[in-house]
């Protein structure tokens, strides 16, 4: 990989992005073979894989806005990488299209007859009906596209023609953008994941969905930075101090995820009302119990202790391991949320779970790479860039 | 009669950059018992002075786990041994319910230890200090930057240290003396 130190552009990987997208689309299409043998399994695997990458894109969108709102300087060297992940999010709307044909396979509330005979679901038809569901999904993606596009475009303009107004403009977008983001992400979680089990409801679910996505997005950011470092790119700009701060945030959002997961579980356990506890009961059945325990320890206890000390946060080998670990845990988390509605008595991994995760992931990373190689990989003309490079924790 | 006892030396510096440079030089000359005083925190000062990391984090961390254990023990003892009470049909030992209280005891004990540990490690409260014998030192809360070196530093030598501080750019170098009452 060639890197131009004058313009901060990667010069010879123009086709890698396209290649990844082609590979990803091919793998996804090949996975559709599974549709003919087991359509429900295909759509459920697709949903989990798709939401996994969407949630990572959402995490990046949040992180970019957060840094604009707080006026953070330390993270400036990472901004462009994040922006490239963020701008891949609206493209995931295209990959939503196959899911439209699987609504009947995935969502019980789309079965008109069952709903008519169901006292609870028949009350919910005003919200849970197919046209409104699709309209809402479209609204989410339009909102995310508008915010991400405006932020990305302003940031790229700043590279070529910096004026003090650009940073102001990005901050102005981020304020209302954050409010829109909170509402859309929450409802996206309710619609795409929580409504799989339409009897069940949890008001904190949207935040829970968001926290896992943000955590994985931070882990992916660390991995991308470490990958560039391995290729001797940006290793004087993204210093150990920046990794230390990213690790601090991963630590914080590990706790945040644990807090959300526990809050949701705790209130349901305490109130002990059957329509709520059934959701956890399903996840305590058969080998789902193993995944439940894996989440408690793997998604919370291990990264919590593993990222606690300063030494751990500044050890790049350890950060690589723990980042990969957190990303795997996030996938297990989503699988554990979605799949029990399809496989009641225990999980059995399908080849489609893996192939679709890789397929959609390859498209996502391909789009990311396309944007990364199209511009400088740091905001070269931001006034605070030098300050960000020299940032130190003490 | 009162004898003067030398407690240390204080020197004034023009700006934070000079203060940092002086601290680095003192650190490199292996002075250990010196301190820097400024009206505001200066980034990079800990490293310039060669300060070790405070052990407070570890102390608080260990106490946090002890606090967590204490919280769980309290809840286990009250709800299973001392006063068992059936609450909405749940088992006496319901670890889920212990979460919030155990967490709160953990936070409370760590907060207390963090505060007390900070005071003890900083040798606070302290009612007087030799630097207050310098009349100029009052400016430290306004616009002046000082280095003070204690007389019990192994490298302390009245003449040499004064000269050294002057070469570093120190102004108004003063001896800090206290009155020692003789019988």
Coordinates of C-alpha atoms in Angstrom, one line a residue:
Chain A
X1 CA 0.0 0.0 0.0
X2 CA 1.4 3.3 -1.0
X3 CA 0.9 6.4 1.0
X4 CA 1.5 10.0 -0.1
X5 CA 2.9 11.9 2.9
X6 CA 2.2 15.3 1.2
X7 CA -1.5 14.9 0.7
X8 CA -2.1 12.1 3.2
X9 CA -3.8 10.0 0.6
X10 CA -3.5 6.3 0.0
X11 CA -2.5 6.2 -3.6
X12 CA -2.6 2.7 -4.9
X13 CA -5.6 1.0 -3.4
X14 CA -8.3 2.6 -5.5
X15 CA -9.7 -0.8 -6.6
X16 CA -9.6 -2.6 -3.3
X17 CA -12.9 -1.0 -2.2
X18 CA -14.6 -2.0 -5.4
X19 CA -13.2 -5.4 -5.2
X20 CA -14.4 -5.8 -1.6
X21 CA -17.9 -4.7 -2.7
X22 CA -18.0 -7.1 -5.6
X23 CA -16.8 -10.0 -3.3
X24 CA -19.4 -9.0 -0.7
X25 CA -22.3 -8.8 -3.1
X26 CA -21.3 -12.2 -4.6
X27 CA -21.1 -13.9 -1.2
X28 CA -24.5 -12.4 -0.3
X29 CA -26.0 -13.6 -3.5
X30 CA -24.5 -17.0 -3.1
X31 CA -25.9 -17.2 0.4
X32 CA -29.4 -16.7 -1.2
X33 CA -29.1 -20.4 -2.1
X34 CA -30.0 -21.0 1.5
X35 CA -33.2 -19.1 0.9
X36 CA -34.5 -22.0 -1.2
X37 CA -33.8 -24.6 1.5
X38 CA -34.8 -22.5 4.5
X39 CA -36.2 -19.1 3.9
X40 CA -36.8 -18.2 7.5
X41 CA -33.2 -19.1 8.5
X42 CA -31.9 -17.1 5.5
X43 CA -33.8 -13.9 6.4
X44 CA -33.0 -14.2 10.1
X45 CA -29.3 -14.6 9.4
X46 CA -29.5 -11.7 7.0
X47 CA -31.2 -9.5 9.5
X48 CA -28.6 -10.2 12.2
X49 CA -25.7 -9.6 9.8
X50 CA -27.2 -6.5 8.3
X51 CA -28.1 -4.9 11.7
X52 CA -24.6 -5.8 13.0
X53 CA -23.0 -3.5 10.3
X54 CA -25.7 -0.9 10.5
X55 CA -25.2 -0.6 14.3
X56 CA -21.4 -0.1 13.7
X57 CA -22.2 2.7 11.2
X58 CA -24.5 4.3 13.7
X59 CA -21.8 4.2 16.3
X60 CA -19.5 6.0 14.0
X61 CA -22.1 8.6 13.2
X62 CA -22.7 9.2 16.9
X63 CA -19.0 9.5 17.6
X64 CA -18.4 12.1 14.8
X65 CA -21.3 14.2 16.1
X66 CA -20.2 13.8 19.7
X67 CA -16.7 15.1 18.9
X68 CA -18.1 18.1 17.1
X69 CA -20.4 18.9 19.9
X70 CA -17.8 18.6 22.6
X71 CA -15.2 20.4 20.5
X72 CA -12.8 17.5 21.1
X73 CA -9.3 18.0 19.9
X74 CA -7.6 14.7 20.7
X75 CA -9.8 12.8 18.3
X76 CA -9.3 15.0 15.3
X77 CA -6.7 12.7 13.8
X78 CA -9.3 9.9 13.9
X79 CA -12.1 12.0 12.5
X80 CA -11.7 11.1 8.8
X81 CA -11.6 7.4 9.5
X82 CA -14.8 7.7 11.5
X83 CA -16.4 9.8 8.8
X84 CA -15.6 7.2 6.2
X85 CA -17.3 4.5 8.4
X86 CA -20.2 6.8 9.0
X87 CA -20.8 7.6 5.3
X88 CA -21.0 3.8 4.6
X89 CA -24.2 3.7 6.8
X90 CA -26.7 5.3 4.4
X91 CA -25.6 2.7 1.7
X92 CA -26.9 0.0 4.0
X93 CA -30.4 1.1 3.0
X94 CA -29.9 -0.7 -0.3
X95 CA -29.2 -3.9 1.5
X96 CA -32.4 -3.4 3.5
X97 CA -34.4 -4.2 0.3
X98 CA -34.1 -8.0 0.5
X99 CA -35.5 -7.9 4.0
X100 CA -38.8 -6.4 2.7
X101 CA -39.4 -9.8 1.1
X102 CA -38.8 -11.6 4.3
X103 CA -41.1 -9.6 6.6
X104 CA -43.5 -12.5 6.7
X105 CA -40.8 -15.0 7.6
X106 CA -39.4 -12.8 10.4
X107 CA -42.1 -10.7 12.0
X108 CA -45.1 -12.5 13.5
X109 CA -47.1 -9.3 13.5
X110 CA -47.3 -9.4 9.7
X111 CA -49.5 -12.5 9.9
X112 CA -53.0 -10.8 9.5
X113 CA -55.0 -13.8 10.8
X114 CA -52.9 -14.4 13.9
X115 CA -53.0 -10.7 14.7
X116 CA -56.8 -10.6 14.4
X117 CA -57.0 -13.5 16.9
X118 CA -54.4 -12.0 19.3
X119 CA -55.7 -9.6 21.9
X120 CA -52.4 -7.8 22.3
X121 CA -51.2 -7.7 18.7
X122 CA -54.6 -6.5 17.4
X123 CA -54.2 -3.5 19.7
X124 CA -50.8 -2.7 18.2
X125 CA -51.8 -2.7 14.5
X126 CA -51.8 1.1 14.4
X127 CA -48.0 1.1 14.8
X128 CA -47.0 -2.4 13.7
X129 CA -48.3 -2.7 10.1
X130 CA -46.2 -3.2 7.0
X131 CA -46.6 0.1 5.2
X132 CA -45.8 2.2 8.3
X133 CA -42.9 -0.1 9.1
X134 CA -41.4 0.5 5.7
X135 CA -42.1 4.2 5.9
X136 CA -40.3 4.4 9.3
X137 CA -37.3 2.5 8.0
X138 CA -37.1 4.9 5.1
X139 CA -37.3 7.9 7.5
X140 CA -34.4 6.5 9.6
X141 CA -32.2 6.1 6.6
X142 CA -33.1 9.5 5.1
X143 CA -32.3 11.2 8.4
X144 CA -29.0 9.3 8.8
X145 CA -28.2 10.1 5.2
X146 CA -28.9 13.8 5.5
X147 CA -26.8 14.2 8.7
X148 CA -23.9 12.0 7.5
X149 CA -23.8 13.5 4.0
X150 CA -23.8 17.1 5.4
X151 CA -21.0 16.3 7.9
X152 CA -18.9 14.4 5.4
X153 CA -19.3 17.0 2.6
X154 CA -18.4 19.9 4.9
X155 CA -15.4 18.0 6.2
X156 CA -14.1 17.2 2.6
X157 CA -14.6 20.9 1.6
X158 CA -12.4 21.8 4.5
X159 CA -9.6 19.8 3.1
X160 CA -9.4 21.8 -0.1
X161 CA -10.7 25.2 1.0
X162 CA -10.6 25.7 4.8
X163 CA -12.7 28.5 6.3
X164 CA -13.6 29.0 10.0
X165 CA -17.3 28.6 9.1
X166 CA -16.9 24.9 8.3
X167 CA -16.3 23.7 11.8
X168 CA -19.2 25.9 13.0
X169 CA -21.4 24.4 10.3
X170 CA -20.5 20.8 11.4
X171 CA -21.3 21.7 15.0
X172 CA -24.6 23.3 14.0
X173 CA -25.6 20.1 12.2
X174 CA -24.4 17.9 15.1
X175 CA -26.7 19.5 17.7
X176 CA -30.1 18.8 16.2
X177 CA -28.5 15.8 14.5
X178 CA -27.9 14.2 17.9
X179 CA -31.5 14.6 18.9
X180 CA -32.7 13.1 15.6
X181 CA -30.1 10.3 16.0
X182 CA -31.3 9.4 19.4
X183 CA -34.9 9.1 18.3
X184 CA -34.3 7.3 15.0
X185 CA -31.8 4.8 16.5
X186 CA -34.1 4.0 19.4
X187 CA -37.0 3.4 17.1
X188 CA -34.9 1.5 14.6
X189 CA -34.0 -0.8 17.5
X190 CA -37.7 -1.2 18.4
X191 CA -38.8 -1.8 14.9
X192 CA -36.1 -4.1 13.5
X193 CA -35.2 -6.1 16.6
X194 CA -37.7 -5.7 19.4
X195 CA -40.8 -6.2 17.2
X196 CA -39.5 -9.7 16.3
X197 CA -41.2 -10.6 19.6
X198 CA -44.1 -8.2 19.3
X199 CA -45.7 -9.1 22.6
X200 CA -42.7 -8.0 24.4
X201 CA -41.6 -4.5 25.1
X202 CA -38.8 -2.7 26.9
X203 CA -38.4 1.1 26.8
X204 CA -34.6 0.9 27.3
X205 CA -34.1 -1.4 24.4
X206 CA -33.2 1.4 21.9
X207 CA -30.4 2.6 24.2
X208 CA -29.2 -1.0 24.7
X209 CA -29.1 -1.5 20.9
X210 CA -27.2 1.8 20.5
X211 CA -24.6 1.1 23.3
X212 CA -23.5 -2.2 21.7
X213 CA -23.2 -0.6 18.3
X214 CA -21.1 2.3 19.6
X215 CA -18.8 -0.1 21.5
X216 CA -18.2 -2.1 18.4
X217 CA -17.7 1.0 16.3
X218 CA -14.9 2.1 18.7
X219 CA -13.4 -1.3 18.6
X220 CA -13.4 -1.2 14.8
X221 CA -11.9 2.3 14.9
X222 CA -9.0 0.9 17.0
X223 CA -8.5 -2.0 14.5
X224 CA -8.5 0.3 11.5
X225 CA -6.0 2.6 13.1
X226 CA -3.8 -0.4 14.1
X227 CA -4.0 -1.8 10.6
X228 CA -2.8 1.6 9.2
X229 CA -0.1 1.6 11.8
X230 CA 1.1 -1.8 10.6
X231 CA 1.4 -0.4 7.1
X232 CA 3.4 2.5 8.6
X233 CA 0.6 5.0 7.8
X234 CA -0.2 7.7 10.3
X235 CA 1.9 6.1 13.1
X236 CA 3.3 9.5 14.0
X237 CA -0.1 11.1 14.0
X238 CA -2.1 8.4 15.9
X239 CA 0.1 8.0 18.9
X240 CA -0.1 5.8 21.9
X241 CA -2.0 8.6 23.7
X242 CA -4.8 8.4 21.1
X243 CA -5.0 4.6 21.6
X244 CA -5.1 5.2 25.3
X245 CA -8.1 7.5 24.9
X246 CA -9.9 5.1 22.6
X247 CA -9.4 2.3 25.1
X248 CA -10.8 4.6 27.9
X249 CA -13.9 5.1 25.8
X250 CA -14.2 1.3 25.1
X251 CA -13.9 0.7 28.8
X252 CA -16.5 3.3 29.5
X253 CA -19.0 2.0 27.0
X254 CA -18.4 -1.6 28.1
X255 CA -19.7 -0.4 31.5
X256 CA -22.5 1.6 29.7
X257 CA -23.6 -1.6 27.8
X258 CA -23.5 -3.6 31.1
X259 CA -25.5 -0.9 32.8
X260 CA -28.2 -0.9 30.1
X261 CA -28.3 -4.7 29.9
X262 CA -28.6 -5.0 33.7
X263 CA -31.2 -2.2 33.9
X264 CA -33.3 -4.0 31.4
X265 CA -33.0 -7.4 33.0
X266 CA -33.3 -6.1 36.6
X267 CA -36.6 -4.3 36.2
X268 CA -38.1 -7.2 34.4
X269 CA -36.8 -9.7 37.0
X270 CA -38.1 -7.5 39.8
X271 CA -41.6 -6.9 38.4
X272 CA -41.9 -10.5 37.4
X273 CA -44.8 -10.0 35.0
X274 CA -45.1 -12.9 32.6
X275 CA -45.4 -10.9 29.4
X276 CA -42.0 -9.4 30.1
X277 CA -40.1 -12.3 31.7
X278 CA -41.0 -14.7 28.8
X279 CA -38.3 -12.9 26.7
X280 CA -35.6 -13.8 29.2
X281 CA -37.1 -17.3 29.7
X282 CA -36.6 -18.0 25.9
X283 CA -33.0 -17.0 26.3
X284 CA -32.5 -19.3 29.2
X285 CA -33.8 -22.4 27.3
X286 CA -31.5 -25.1 26.0
X287 CA -28.1 -23.9 24.8
X288 CA -29.4 -20.2 24.7
X289 CA -28.4 -20.3 28.4
X290 CA -24.7 -20.7 27.3
X291 CA -25.0 -17.5 25.1
X292 CA -26.7 -15.6 27.9
X293 CA -23.8 -16.4 30.3
X294 CA -21.3 -15.7 27.5
X295 CA -22.7 -12.2 27.2
X296 CA -22.6 -11.5 31.0
X297 CA -18.9 -12.5 31.2
X298 CA -17.7 -12.0 27.7
X299 CA -19.4 -8.7 26.9
X300 CA -19.0 -7.2 30.4
X301 CA -16.8 -8.9 33.0
X302 CA -13.8 -9.8 30.8
X303 CA -13.5 -6.5 28.9
X304 CA -14.3 -4.6 32.1
X305 CA -11.3 -6.1 34.0
X306 CA -9.2 -6.4 30.8
X307 CA -9.4 -2.7 30.1
X308 CA -9.2 -1.4 33.6
X309 CA -5.5 -0.7 34.1
X310 CA -3.5 2.0 32.3
X311 CA -1.0 -0.6 31.2
X312 CA -3.6 -2.6 29.4
X313 CA -5.0 0.5 27.7
X314 CA -1.6 1.4 26.3
X315 CA -0.7 -2.1 25.1
X316 CA -1.4 -2.3 21.4
X317 CA -1.3 -6.1 21.1
X318 CA -3.8 -6.4 23.9
X319 CA -6.0 -3.7 22.4
X320 CA -6.1 -5.7 19.1
X321 CA -7.2 -8.8 21.0
X322 CA -9.8 -7.0 23.1
X323 CA -11.2 -5.1 20.1
X324 CA -11.7 -8.2 18.1
X325 CA -13.2 -9.9 21.1
X326 CA -15.7 -7.0 21.6
X327 CA -16.8 -7.1 18.0
X328 CA -17.4 -10.8 18.2
X329 CA -19.4 -10.2 21.5
X330 CA -21.5 -7.6 19.8
X331 CA -22.4 -10.0 17.1
X332 CA -23.3 -12.7 19.7
X333 CA -25.4 -10.0 21.4
X334 CA -27.5 -9.3 18.3
X335 CA -27.7 -13.0 17.5
X336 CA -29.0 -13.6 21.0
X337 CA -31.6 -10.8 20.7
X338 CA -32.9 -11.8 17.3
X339 CA -32.6 -15.6 16.8
X340 CA -34.6 -17.0 19.8
X341 CA -37.8 -15.9 18.0
X342 CA -36.8 -18.3 15.2
X343 CA -35.0 -21.1 17.1
X344 CA -37.0 -21.4 20.3
X345 CA -35.3 -24.3 22.1
X346 CA -31.7 -23.7 21.4
X347 CA -29.4 -22.2 18.8
X348 CA -27.8 -24.0 16.0
X349 CA -25.4 -21.9 13.9
X350 CA -26.1 -21.9 10.2
X351 CA -23.5 -21.4 7.4
X352 CA -25.7 -18.5 6.3
X353 CA -25.0 -16.7 9.7
X354 CA -21.4 -16.6 8.8
X355 CA -21.5 -16.1 5.0
X356 CA -24.0 -13.2 5.2
X357 CA -22.0 -11.6 8.0
X358 CA -18.9 -11.7 5.8
X359 CA -20.9 -10.8 2.7
X360 CA -22.6 -7.7 4.1
X361 CA -19.4 -6.9 6.1
X362 CA -17.3 -7.0 2.9
X363 CA -19.7 -4.5 1.2
X364 CA -19.6 -2.3 4.3
X365 CA -15.8 -2.3 4.5
X366 CA -15.6 -1.9 0.7
X367 CA -17.7 1.3 0.8
X368 CA -15.6 2.5 3.8
X369 CA -12.4 1.8 1.9
X370 CA -13.7 3.5 -1.2
X371 CA -14.3 6.7 0.8
X372 CA -11.0 6.3 2.7
X373 CA -8.9 6.1 -0.4
X374 CA -10.8 8.9 -2.1
X375 CA -9.6 11.6 0.2
X376 CA -6.9 12.4 2.7
X377 CA -7.2 10.1 5.8
X378 CA -6.9 12.9 8.2
X379 CA -8.7 16.3 8.1
X380 CA -5.5 17.9 6.8
X381 CA -6.6 21.5 7.0
X382 CA -8.4 21.6 10.3
X383 CA -6.9 24.3 12.5
X384 CA -6.5 22.1 15.5
X385 CA -4.8 19.2 13.8
X386 CA -1.3 19.9 15.1
X387 CA -2.7 20.2 18.6
X388 CA -4.5 16.9 18.2
X389 CA -1.2 15.2 17.1
X390 CA 0.6 16.5 20.1
X391 CA -2.1 15.6 22.6
X392 CA -0.9 13.8 25.7
X393 CA -2.7 12.2 28.6
X394 CA -0.4 13.8 31.3
Chain B
X1 CA 18.1 34.2 70.9
X2 CA 16.8 32.9 67.6
X3 CA 18.8 30.9 65.2
X4 CA 17.9 30.7 61.5
X5 CA 17.4 27.3 60.1
X6 CA 17.5 26.9 56.3
X7 CA 14.5 25.0 54.9
X8 CA 15.1 25.5 51.2
X9 CA 15.4 27.8 48.3
X10 CA 12.8 29.4 46.1
X11 CA 13.2 30.9 42.7
X12 CA 10.8 32.7 40.4
X13 CA 10.3 32.0 36.7
X14 CA 8.8 34.2 34.0
X15 CA 6.4 31.8 32.3
X16 CA 5.2 28.2 32.3
X17 CA 7.6 27.3 29.5
X18 CA 10.6 28.3 31.6
X19 CA 9.1 26.6 34.6
X20 CA 8.8 23.3 32.6
X21 CA 12.4 23.7 31.4
X22 CA 13.7 24.3 34.9
X23 CA 11.8 21.3 36.2
X24 CA 13.3 19.1 33.5
X25 CA 16.8 20.4 34.3
X26 CA 16.3 19.8 38.0
X27 CA 15.0 16.3 37.3
X28 CA 18.0 15.5 35.1
X29 CA 20.4 16.8 37.7
X30 CA 18.7 14.2 40.0
X31 CA 17.1 16.6 42.4
X32 CA 14.2 14.8 44.0
X33 CA 12.8 17.1 46.7
X34 CA 11.6 20.0 44.6
X35 CA 8.3 21.3 43.7
X36 CA 6.8 23.7 41.1
X37 CA 4.1 26.2 41.9
X38 CA 1.9 27.9 39.3
X39 CA -1.5 29.6 39.3
X40 CA -2.9 27.0 37.0
X41 CA -2.2 23.3 36.0
X42 CA 0.5 23.0 33.4
X43 CA 0.2 20.2 30.8
X44 CA 3.3 17.9 30.8
X45 CA 4.5 19.1 34.3
X46 CA 4.3 15.6 35.8
X47 CA 6.6 14.2 33.2
X48 CA 9.0 17.2 33.3
X49 CA 9.3 16.8 37.1
X50 CA 9.8 13.0 36.8
X51 CA 6.9 12.3 39.0
X52 CA 5.9 8.7 39.4
X53 CA 2.3 7.7 38.9
X54 CA 0.3 7.9 42.1
X55 CA -0.6 4.6 43.7
X56 CA -4.1 6.0 44.5
X57 CA -5.7 4.2 41.6
X58 CA -4.7 0.8 42.9
X59 CA -5.7 1.7 46.4
X60 CA -9.1 2.8 45.3
X61 CA -9.4 -0.2 43.0
X62 CA -8.7 -2.7 45.8
X63 CA -11.1 -0.9 48.2
X64 CA -13.8 -0.9 45.5
X65 CA -13.7 -4.7 45.4
X66 CA -13.7 -4.9 49.2
X67 CA -16.7 -2.5 49.2
X68 CA -18.5 -4.7 46.7
X69 CA -17.8 -7.7 48.8
X70 CA -19.0 -5.9 51.9
X71 CA -22.2 -4.8 50.2
X72 CA -23.0 -8.3 49.1
X73 CA -22.2 -9.8 52.5
X74 CA -24.4 -7.2 54.2
X75 CA -27.4 -8.1 51.9
X76 CA -26.8 -11.8 52.2
X77 CA -26.6 -11.7 56.0
X78 CA -29.7 -9.4 56.5
X79 CA -31.9 -11.2 54.0
X80 CA -31.0 -14.8 54.6
X81 CA -29.8 -15.1 58.2
X82 CA -30.8 -12.1 60.3
X83 CA -34.3 -11.4 59.0
X84 CA -35.4 -13.7 56.1
X85 CA -38.4 -12.3 54.4
X86 CA -40.3 -13.6 51.4
X87 CA -40.5 -10.9 48.8
X88 CA -42.8 -11.6 45.8
X89 CA -41.9 -15.3 46.0
X90 CA -38.3 -14.8 45.2
X91 CA -35.5 -16.8 46.9
X92 CA -33.9 -15.3 50.0
X93 CA -30.6 -15.2 48.3
X94 CA -31.6 -13.2 45.2
X95 CA -28.2 -11.9 43.9
X96 CA -30.0 -9.9 41.1
X97 CA -31.5 -7.6 43.7
X98 CA -28.1 -7.2 45.4
X99 CA -26.7 -5.3 42.4
X100 CA -27.7 -1.7 43.1
X101 CA -26.9 -1.8 46.8
X102 CA -23.6 -3.6 46.4
X103 CA -22.7 -1.1 43.6
X104 CA -23.6 1.8 45.8
X105 CA -21.5 0.5 48.7
X106 CA -18.6 0.0 46.3
X107 CA -18.9 3.6 45.0
X108 CA -19.3 5.1 48.4
X109 CA -16.3 3.3 49.9
X110 CA -14.1 4.1 46.9
X111 CA -15.1 7.7 47.1
X112 CA -14.2 8.0 50.7
X113 CA -10.9 6.2 50.2
X114 CA -10.1 8.4 47.1
X115 CA -10.6 11.5 49.1
X116 CA -8.8 10.3 52.3
X117 CA -6.0 8.7 50.2
X118 CA -5.5 11.9 48.2
X119 CA -5.2 13.9 51.4
X120 CA -2.8 11.4 53.1
X121 CA -0.6 11.0 50.0
X122 CA -0.3 14.7 49.6
X123 CA 0.4 15.1 53.4
X124 CA -2.6 17.3 53.8
X125 CA -3.9 19.2 55.7
X126 CA -0.8 21.2 56.4
X127 CA -1.0 24.4 58.3
X128 CA 2.2 26.0 57.3
X129 CA 5.0 25.5 54.8
X130 CA 8.4 27.2 54.4
X131 CA 7.5 28.7 51.1
X132 CA 5.2 31.0 52.8
X133 CA 8.2 32.8 54.3
X134 CA 8.9 34.3 50.9
X135 CA 7.0 37.6 50.5
X136 CA 6.9 37.2 46.7
X137 CA 5.2 33.7 46.9
X138 CA 1.8 35.3 47.3
X139 CA 1.9 36.0 43.6
X140 CA 1.7 32.3 42.9
X141 CA -2.1 32.5 42.9
X142 CA -2.0 35.4 40.4
X143 CA 0.8 35.6 37.8
X144 CA 4.0 34.1 39.0
X145 CA 5.7 30.7 38.6
X146 CA 8.0 29.3 41.3
X147 CA 10.4 26.4 41.9
X148 CA 11.2 25.4 45.5
X149 CA 13.9 23.0 46.6
X150 CA 14.0 21.5 50.0
X151 CA 17.1 21.7 52.1
X152 CA 17.0 17.9 52.8
X153 CA 17.4 17.0 49.1
X154 CA 20.6 14.9 48.8
X155 CA 21.9 17.3 46.1
X156 CA 21.2 20.4 48.1
X157 CA 24.1 22.7 48.5
X158 CA 23.3 26.3 49.4
X159 CA 25.7 28.1 47.1
X160 CA 25.6 25.6 44.2
X161 CA 21.9 25.2 44.1
X162 CA 21.4 29.0 44.1
X163 CA 23.8 29.4 41.3
X164 CA 22.1 26.5 39.4
X165 CA 18.7 28.1 39.7
X166 CA 20.1 31.3 38.4
X167 CA 21.6 29.7 35.4
X168 CA 18.1 28.1 34.7
X169 CA 16.7 31.6 34.5
X170 CA 15.4 31.8 38.1
X171 CA 14.9 35.4 39.4
X172 CA 14.6 36.6 43.0
X173 CA 16.2 33.5 44.3
X174 CA 15.6 33.4 48.0
X175 CA 16.6 31.3 51.0
X176 CA 13.7 30.0 53.0
X177 CA 14.5 30.2 56.7
X178 CA 12.6 29.6 59.8
X179 CA 13.3 30.7 63.3
X180 CA 14.6 28.0 65.6
X181 CA 14.3 28.8 69.3
X182 CA 17.4 27.9 71.4
X183 CA 17.0 27.2 75.0

